[in-house]
Amino acid sequence: MMAEELSLSVFTIEVDRKPVVAFAARKYSEAETLCADQRIRDKLSSARSGGKPLCDELATLSVRLANPDEKNRYREQTSARSADAGLPVYLVDLD
């Protein structure tokens, strides 16, 4: 099976054990690489929820497979914008 034929799985990035972002990737290793990317931390640091940044320089970021609720939220939000498939979906309300 070619890599392009692998279906996308939905993953969740947690910041200090709080689910914050859902996104699609083909493999867990891709999801881990994305989670470790400094640009992701920068983006989460600039986004705010409840007046606080989603992430700071001391926060621990981790990735896991999304649970059913997170998968549903991801699919609902990306189905309306199919051209943006693969873009992240925030699991928290942003300011």
Tab-separated table of N, CA and C in Angstrom:
chain	number	residue	atom	x	y	z
A	1	MET	N	0.847	-1.184	0.000
A	1	MET	CA	0.000	0.000	0.000
A	1	MET	C	0.888	1.242	0.000
A	2	MET	N	0.620	2.156	-0.858
A	2	MET	CA	1.393	3.396	-0.942
A	2	MET	C	1.008	4.308	0.224
A	3	ALA	N	1.948	5.122	0.657
A	3	ALA	CA	1.693	6.024	1.783
A	3	ALA	C	0.509	6.942	1.496
A	4	GLU	N	0.372	7.368	0.228
A	4	GLU	CA	-0.721	8.287	-0.113
A	4	GLU	C	-2.091	7.628	0.072
A	5	GLU	N	-2.109	6.308	0.085
A	5	GLU	CA	-3.379	5.613	0.212
A	5	GLU	C	-3.804	5.428	1.668
A	6	LEU	N	-2.906	5.683	2.598
A	6	LEU	CA	-3.265	5.559	4.005
A	6	LEU	C	-4.327	6.597	4.339
A	7	SER	N	-5.322	6.173	5.081
A	7	SER	CA	-6.353	7.142	5.448
A	7	SER	C	-5.819	8.035	6.566
A	8	LEU	N	-6.403	9.203	6.659
A	8	LEU	CA	-5.986	10.134	7.701
A	8	LEU	C	-6.610	9.751	9.031
A	9	SER	N	-5.817	9.834	10.075
A	9	SER	CA	-6.317	9.654	11.428
A	9	SER	C	-6.388	11.029	12.072
A	10	VAL	N	-7.257	11.171	13.055
A	10	VAL	CA	-7.370	12.443	13.761
A	10	VAL	C	-6.594	12.325	15.072
A	11	PHE	N	-5.724	13.301	15.302
A	11	PHE	CA	-4.902	13.351	16.505
A	11	PHE	C	-5.236	14.605	17.296
A	12	THR	N	-4.891	14.575	18.575
A	12	THR	CA	-5.111	15.718	19.459
A	12	THR	C	-3.794	16.124	20.092
A	13	ILE	N	-3.513	17.426	20.063
A	13	ILE	CA	-2.377	17.955	20.817
A	13	ILE	C	-2.913	18.424	22.160
A	14	GLU	N	-2.273	17.945	23.211
A	14	GLU	CA	-2.616	18.368	24.560
A	14	GLU	C	-1.535	19.311	25.072
A	15	VAL	N	-1.966	20.359	25.756
A	15	VAL	CA	-1.053	21.275	26.422
A	15	VAL	C	-1.265	21.064	27.915
A	16	ASP	N	-0.219	20.587	28.583
A	16	ASP	CA	-0.321	20.259	30.017
A	16	ASP	C	-1.549	19.391	30.284
A	17	ARG	N	-1.725	18.379	29.469
A	17	ARG	CA	-2.794	17.365	29.569
A	17	ARG	C	-4.194	17.871	29.217
A	18	LYS	N	-4.287	19.083	28.690
A	18	LYS	CA	-5.595	19.611	28.280
A	18	LYS	C	-5.682	19.554	26.755
A	19	PRO	N	-6.699	18.868	26.211
A	19	PRO	CA	-6.841	18.813	24.753
A	19	PRO	C	-7.131	20.190	24.180
A	20	VAL	N	-6.316	20.603	23.202
A	20	VAL	CA	-6.412	21.961	22.683
A	20	VAL	C	-6.680	21.990	21.182
A	21	VAL	N	-6.016	21.124	20.419
A	21	VAL	CA	-6.117	21.158	18.963
A	21	VAL	C	-6.265	19.750	18.408
A	22	ALA	N	-7.183	19.597	17.447
A	22	ALA	CA	-7.309	18.336	16.710
A	22	ALA	C	-6.849	18.583	15.278
A	23	PHE	N	-6.180	17.588	14.697
A	23	PHE	CA	-5.705	17.699	13.317
A	23	PHE	C	-5.575	16.303	12.730
A	24	ALA	N	-5.459	16.245	11.420
A	24	ALA	CA	-5.355	14.962	10.737
A	24	ALA	C	-3.926	14.725	10.267
A	25	ALA	N	-3.504	13.470	10.350
A	25	ALA	CA	-2.194	13.051	9.839
A	25	ALA	C	-2.310	11.591	9.432
A	26	ARG	N	-1.413	11.153	8.574
A	26	ARG	CA	-1.462	9.760	8.115
A	26	ARG	C	-0.895	8.791	9.150
A	27	LYS	N	0.169	9.223	9.831
A	27	LYS	CA	0.843	8.331	10.773
A	27	LYS	C	1.110	9.051	12.081
A	28	TYR	N	1.256	8.262	13.144
A	28	TYR	CA	1.554	8.821	14.457
A	28	TYR	C	2.871	9.594	14.413
A	29	SER	N	3.857	9.084	13.670
A	29	SER	CA	5.156	9.771	13.595
A	29	SER	C	5.006	11.170	12.982
A	30	GLU	N	4.105	11.313	11.996
A	30	GLU	CA	3.850	12.643	11.424
A	30	GLU	C	3.231	13.561	12.477
A	31	ALA	N	2.299	13.021	13.242
A	31	ALA	CA	1.643	13.807	14.295
A	31	ALA	C	2.654	14.245	15.348
A	32	GLU	N	3.566	13.339	15.711
A	32	GLU	CA	4.601	13.684	16.692
A	32	GLU	C	5.511	14.793	16.174
A	33	THR	N	5.897	14.706	14.907
A	33	THR	CA	6.760	15.718	14.300
A	33	THR	C	6.072	17.074	14.321
A	34	LEU	N	4.791	17.092	13.976
A	34	LEU	CA	4.032	18.339	13.980
A	34	LEU	C	3.953	18.917	15.393
A	35	CYS	N	3.680	18.065	16.358
A	35	CYS	CA	3.558	18.512	17.745
A	35	CYS	C	4.869	19.123	18.238
A	36	ALA	N	6.003	18.592	17.781
A	36	ALA	CA	7.311	19.067	18.220
A	36	ALA	C	7.767	20.328	17.490
A	37	ASP	N	7.053	20.741	16.457
A	37	ASP	CA	7.437	21.895	15.646
A	37	ASP	C	7.295	23.181	16.460
A	38	GLN	N	8.340	23.977	16.494
A	38	GLN	CA	8.324	25.238	17.252
A	38	GLN	C	7.213	26.164	16.775
A	39	ARG	N	6.876	26.099	15.485
A	39	ARG	CA	5.812	26.971	14.949
A	39	ARG	C	4.465	26.659	15.601
A	40	ILE	N	4.230	25.397	15.946
A	40	ILE	CA	2.979	25.018	16.630
A	40	ILE	C	2.955	25.656	18.012
A	41	ARG	N	4.064	25.542	18.737
A	41	ARG	CA	4.130	26.158	20.072
A	41	ARG	C	3.931	27.669	19.963
A	42	ASP	N	4.560	28.299	18.953
A	42	ASP	CA	4.403	29.749	18.768
A	42	ASP	C	2.946	30.109	18.504
A	43	LYS	N	2.290	29.322	17.642
A	43	LYS	CA	0.889	29.594	17.298
A	43	LYS	C	0.005	29.441	18.538
A	44	LEU	N	0.238	28.379	19.318
A	44	LEU	CA	-0.548	28.170	20.540
A	44	LEU	C	-0.261	29.252	21.571
A	45	SER	N	0.959	29.757	21.595
A	45	SER	CA	1.304	30.830	22.540
A	45	SER	C	0.610	32.132	22.183
A	46	SER	N	0.363	32.352	20.886
A	46	SER	CA	-0.279	33.603	20.474
A	46	SER	C	-1.805	33.519	20.531
A	47	ALA	N	-2.367	32.300	20.522
A	47	ALA	CA	-3.823	32.132	20.628
A	47	ALA	C	-4.227	32.223	22.100
A	48	ARG	N	-5.394	32.823	22.338
A	48	ARG	CA	-5.857	32.997	23.725
A	48	ARG	C	-7.246	32.404	23.927
A	49	SER	N	-7.434	31.853	25.100
A	49	SER	CA	-8.730	31.326	25.520
A	49	SER	C	-8.935	31.772	26.964
A	50	GLY	N	-10.053	32.439	27.221
A	50	GLY	CA	-10.299	32.940	28.572
A	50	GLY	C	-9.271	33.970	29.002
A	51	GLY	N	-8.709	34.711	28.022
A	51	GLY	CA	-7.739	35.741	28.336
A	51	GLY	C	-6.325	35.242	28.547
A	52	LYS	N	-6.116	33.914	28.496
A	52	LYS	CA	-4.788	33.356	28.737
A	52	LYS	C	-4.273	32.674	27.474
A	53	PRO	N	-2.948	32.733	27.254
A	53	PRO	CA	-2.390	32.005	26.115
A	53	PRO	C	-2.642	30.500	26.279
A	54	LEU	N	-2.836	29.797	25.159
A	54	LEU	CA	-3.063	28.357	25.229
A	54	LEU	C	-1.811	27.621	25.671
A	55	CYS	N	-0.663	28.278	25.536
A	55	CYS	CA	0.599	27.606	25.769
A	55	CYS	C	1.632	28.633	26.198
A	56	ASP	N	2.586	28.243	27.027
A	56	ASP	CA	3.727	29.107	27.325
A	56	ASP	C	5.002	28.284	27.167
A	57	GLU	N	6.145	28.916	27.417
A	57	GLU	CA	7.414	28.219	27.159
A	57	GLU	C	7.651	27.040	28.095
A	58	LEU	N	6.941	26.977	29.192
A	58	LEU	CA	7.113	25.869	30.143
A	58	LEU	C	6.100	24.748	29.938
A	59	ALA	N	5.118	24.973	29.078
A	59	ALA	CA	4.053	23.979	28.884
A	59	ALA	C	4.598	22.703	28.244
A	60	THR	N	3.981	21.591	28.603
A	60	THR	CA	4.321	20.305	28.009
A	60	THR	C	3.296	19.990	26.931
A	61	LEU	N	3.780	19.807	25.698
A	61	LEU	CA	2.908	19.435	24.586
A	61	LEU	C	3.049	17.943	24.322
A	62	SER	N	1.920	17.288	24.119
A	62	SER	CA	1.943	15.864	23.778
A	62	SER	C	0.871	15.609	22.727
A	63	VAL	N	1.005	14.477	22.038
A	63	VAL	CA	0.052	14.130	20.995
A	63	VAL	C	-0.485	12.728	21.257
A	64	ARG	N	-1.741	12.535	20.912
A	64	ARG	CA	-2.391	11.225	21.051
A	64	ARG	C	-3.492	11.133	20.010
A	65	LEU	N	-4.010	9.936	19.815
A	65	LEU	CA	-5.169	9.787	18.943
A	65	LEU	C	-6.345	10.522	19.566
A	66	ALA	N	-7.124	11.180	18.744
A	66	ALA	CA	-8.292	11.905	19.236
A	66	ALA	C	-9.345	10.918	19.739
A	67	ASN	N	-10.072	11.321	20.765
A	67	ASN	CA	-11.174	10.486	21.250
A	67	ASN	C	-12.384	10.717	20.328
A	68	PRO	N	-13.443	9.926	20.465
A	68	PRO	CA	-14.592	10.067	19.553
A	68	PRO	C	-15.197	11.472	19.514
A	69	ASP	N	-15.324	12.143	20.649
A	69	ASP	CA	-15.888	13.505	20.660
A	69	ASP	C	-15.004	14.472	19.882
A	70	GLU	N	-13.686	14.362	20.085
A	70	GLU	CA	-12.751	15.240	19.386
A	70	GLU	C	-12.767	14.965	17.879
A	71	LYS	N	-12.849	13.694	17.511
A	71	LYS	CA	-12.932	13.322	16.086
A	71	LYS	C	-14.178	13.916	15.452
A	72	ASN	N	-15.307	13.795	16.148
A	72	ASN	CA	-16.566	14.337	15.619
A	72	ASN	C	-16.475	15.851	15.444
A	73	ARG	N	-15.930	16.547	16.432
A	73	ARG	CA	-15.795	18.003	16.340
A	73	ARG	C	-14.889	18.369	15.169
A	74	TYR	N	-13.790	17.633	15.008
A	74	TYR	CA	-12.875	17.889	13.887
A	74	TYR	C	-13.605	17.697	12.556
A	75	ARG	N	-14.304	16.584	12.416
A	75	ARG	CA	-14.983	16.279	11.154
A	75	ARG	C	-16.102	17.279	10.857
A	76	GLU	N	-16.853	17.668	11.886
A	76	GLU	CA	-17.925	18.655	11.690
A	76	GLU	C	-17.345	19.978	11.185
A	77	GLN	N	-16.262	20.418	11.779
A	77	GLN	CA	-15.702	21.723	11.418
A	77	GLN	C	-14.960	21.681	10.089
A	78	THR	N	-14.406	20.532	9.714
A	78	THR	CA	-13.670	20.481	8.448
A	78	THR	C	-14.552	20.088	7.281
A	79	SER	N	-15.687	19.451	7.518
A	79	SER	CA	-16.549	19.047	6.406
A	79	SER	C	-17.116	20.265	5.688
A	80	ALA	N	-17.340	21.344	6.427
A	80	ALA	CA	-17.893	22.560	5.837
A	80	ALA	C	-16.854	23.319	5.022
A	81	ARG	N	-15.608	23.001	5.234
A	81	ARG	CA	-14.527	23.689	4.508
A	81	ARG	C	-13.568	22.658	3.928
A	82	SER	N	-14.077	21.838	3.037
A	82	SER	CA	-13.308	20.720	2.495
A	82	SER	C	-11.986	21.149	1.871
A	83	ALA	N	-11.932	22.372	1.358
A	83	ALA	CA	-10.676	22.849	0.775
A	83	ALA	C	-9.596	22.995	1.845
A	84	ASP	N	-10.035	23.107	3.104
A	84	ASP	CA	-9.081	23.284	4.202
A	84	ASP	C	-8.832	21.982	4.963
A	85	ALA	N	-9.213	20.865	4.390
A	85	ALA	CA	-9.028	19.577	5.080
A	85	ALA	C	-7.578	19.449	5.521
A	86	GLY	N	-7.388	18.987	6.730
A	86	GLY	CA	-6.043	18.849	7.262
A	86	GLY	C	-5.644	20.012	8.150
A	87	LEU	N	-6.382	21.120	8.069
A	87	LEU	CA	-6.070	22.232	8.956
A	87	LEU	C	-6.529	21.897	10.373
A	88	PRO	N	-5.854	22.446	11.371
A	88	PRO	CA	-6.224	22.132	12.748
A	88	PRO	C	-7.562	22.749	13.158
A	89	VAL	N	-8.180	22.105	14.115
A	89	VAL	CA	-9.437	22.578	14.696
A	89	VAL	C	-9.198	22.752	16.188
A	90	TYR	N	-9.472	23.946	16.699
A	90	TYR	CA	-9.287	24.179	18.135
A	90	TYR	C	-10.405	23.496	18.911
A	91	LEU	N	-10.027	22.866	20.020
A	91	LEU	CA	-10.984	22.168	20.880
A	91	LEU	C	-11.374	23.027	22.071
A	92	VAL	N	-10.887	24.250	22.097
A	92	VAL	CA	-11.230	25.205	23.148
A	92	VAL	C	-11.780	26.451	22.473
A	93	ASP	N	-12.522	27.239	23.202
A	93	ASP	CA	-13.055	28.494	22.648
A	93	ASP	C	-11.952	29.537	22.669
A	94	LEU	N	-11.746	30.169	21.533
A	94	LEU	CA	-10.726	31.215	21.433
A	94	LEU	C	-11.349	32.580	21.680
A	95	ASP	N	-10.545	33.470	22.232
A	95	ASP	CA	-10.990	34.855	22.461
A	95	ASP	C	-11.099	35.569	21.126
